[in-house]
PDB file of C-alpha atoms in Angstrom:
ATOM      1  CA  UNK E   1     -23.541   2.613 -36.205  1.00 71.00           C
ATOM      2  CA  UNK E   2     -24.024   5.215 -33.438  1.00 90.00           C
ATOM      3  CA  UNK E   3     -27.403   5.755 -31.845  1.00 95.00           C
ATOM      4  CA  UNK E   4     -29.664   8.573 -32.959  1.00 97.00           C
ATOM      5  CA  UNK E   5     -31.856  10.717 -30.722  1.00 98.00           C
ATOM      6  CA  UNK E   6     -35.148  12.277 -31.789  1.00 98.00           C
ATOM      7  CA  UNK E   7     -37.260  14.671 -29.726  1.00 98.00           C
ATOM      8  CA  UNK E   8     -41.054  14.885 -29.755  1.00 97.00           C
ATOM      9  CA  UNK E   9     -42.981  17.648 -28.011  1.00 97.00           C
ATOM     10  CA  UNK E  10     -46.123  16.372 -26.285  1.00 97.00           C
ATOM     11  CA  UNK E  11     -48.658  18.858 -24.857  1.00 97.00           C
ATOM     12  CA  UNK E  12     -49.247  18.687 -21.107  1.00 94.00           C
ATOM     13  CA  UNK E  13     -52.694  17.141 -21.499  1.00 93.00           C
ATOM     14  CA  UNK E  14     -51.199  14.135 -23.292  1.00 96.00           C
ATOM     15  CA  UNK E  15     -47.858  13.695 -21.514  1.00 97.00           C
ATOM     16  CA  UNK E  16     -49.190  11.534 -18.680  1.00 96.00           C
ATOM     17  CA  UNK E  17     -50.831   9.108 -21.131  1.00 96.00           C
ATOM     18  CA  UNK E  18     -47.674   8.718 -23.223  1.00 96.00           C
ATOM     19  CA  UNK E  19     -45.516   8.343 -20.104  1.00 97.00           C
ATOM     20  CA  UNK E  20     -47.847   5.638 -18.804  1.00 96.00           C
ATOM     21  CA  UNK E  21     -47.729   3.714 -22.075  1.00 94.00           C
ATOM     22  CA  UNK E  22     -43.939   3.948 -22.317  1.00 95.00           C
ATOM     23  CA  UNK E  23     -43.481   2.792 -18.712  1.00 96.00           C
ATOM     24  CA  UNK E  24     -45.766  -0.207 -19.256  1.00 97.00           C
ATOM     25  CA  UNK E  25     -44.233  -1.354 -22.546  1.00 93.00           C
ATOM     26  CA  UNK E  26     -40.946  -3.075 -23.310  1.00 94.00           C
ATOM     27  CA  UNK E  27     -39.353  -0.513 -25.615  1.00 93.00           C
ATOM     28  CA  UNK E  28     -36.558  -2.884 -26.625  1.00 94.00           C
ATOM     29  CA  UNK E  29     -33.642  -1.077 -28.241  1.00 96.00           C
ATOM     30  CA  UNK E  30     -35.247   2.332 -27.776  1.00 97.00           C
ATOM     31  CA  UNK E  31     -34.471   4.234 -24.605  1.00 97.00           C
ATOM     32  CA  UNK E  32     -36.523   7.256 -23.700  1.00 98.00           C
ATOM     33  CA  UNK E  33     -36.541  10.098 -21.222  1.00 98.00           C
ATOM     34  CA  UNK E  34     -38.874  12.951 -20.514  1.00 98.00           C
ATOM     35  CA  UNK E  35     -38.004  16.592 -19.943  1.00 98.00           C
ATOM     36  CA  UNK E  36     -40.882  18.677 -18.688  1.00 97.00           C
ATOM     37  CA  UNK E  37     -41.095  22.118 -20.238  1.00 96.00           C
ATOM     38  CA  UNK E  38     -43.665  24.880 -20.309  1.00 93.00           C
ATOM     39  CA  UNK E  39     -46.967  23.639 -21.783  1.00 95.00           C
ATOM     40  CA  UNK E  40     -45.872  19.993 -22.063  1.00 97.00           C
ATOM     41  CA  UNK E  41     -42.940  17.629 -22.213  1.00 98.00           C
ATOM     42  CA  UNK E  42     -40.129  16.813 -24.574  1.00 98.00           C
ATOM     43  CA  UNK E  43     -39.748  13.070 -25.005  1.00 98.00           C
ATOM     44  CA  UNK E  44     -36.294  11.994 -26.189  1.00 98.00           C
ATOM     45  CA  UNK E  45     -36.085   8.660 -28.006  1.00 98.00           C
ATOM     46  CA  UNK E  46     -32.626   7.143 -28.565  1.00 98.00           C
ATOM     47  CA  UNK E  47     -31.548   3.975 -30.315  1.00 98.00           C
ATOM     48  CA  UNK E  48     -30.734   2.627 -33.757  1.00 97.00           C
ATOM     49  CA  UNK E  49     -31.401   5.442 -36.260  1.00 97.00           C
ATOM     50  CA  UNK E  50     -34.205   3.774 -38.247  1.00 97.00           C
ATOM     51  CA  UNK E  51     -35.999   2.662 -35.090  1.00 97.00           C
ATOM     52  CA  UNK E  52     -35.616   6.030 -33.340  1.00 97.00           C
ATOM     53  CA  UNK E  53     -36.925   7.832 -36.441  1.00 97.00           C
ATOM     54  CA  UNK E  54     -39.896   5.453 -36.700  1.00 96.00           C
ATOM     55  CA  UNK E  55     -40.689   5.924 -33.001  1.00 96.00           C
ATOM     56  CA  UNK E  56     -40.566   9.699 -33.372  1.00 97.00           C
ATOM     57  CA  UNK E  57     -42.870   9.543 -36.410  1.00 97.00           C
ATOM     58  CA  UNK E  58     -45.339   7.302 -34.560  1.00 96.00           C
ATOM     59  CA  UNK E  59     -45.451   9.559 -31.480  1.00 96.00           C
ATOM     60  CA  UNK E  60     -45.821  12.678 -33.646  1.00 96.00           C
ATOM     61  CA  UNK E  61     -48.783  11.109 -35.463  1.00 96.00           C
ATOM     62  CA  UNK E  62     -50.303  10.023 -32.142  1.00 95.00           C
ATOM     63  CA  UNK E  63     -50.131  13.611 -30.846  1.00 95.00           C
ATOM     64  CA  UNK E  64     -51.831  14.953 -33.985  1.00 95.00           C
ATOM     65  CA  UNK E  65     -54.635  12.357 -33.889  1.00 92.00           C
ATOM     66  CA  UNK E  66     -55.497  12.829 -30.227  1.00 85.00           C
TER      67      UNK E  66
END
């Protein structure tokens, strides 16, 4: 099955924290990249569809809670 890519917008005040966590962790089958945009960053998560979707959901919840 082909990989899926999901995008999560993270406000600028939270981007550094997420970047730090992602750089420190072994993300396994998920690859990620950051694209800085006005007022924050877009984080792209690619990998197996179920895992990429779950990662996107987790990051989206994290942004809302913090």
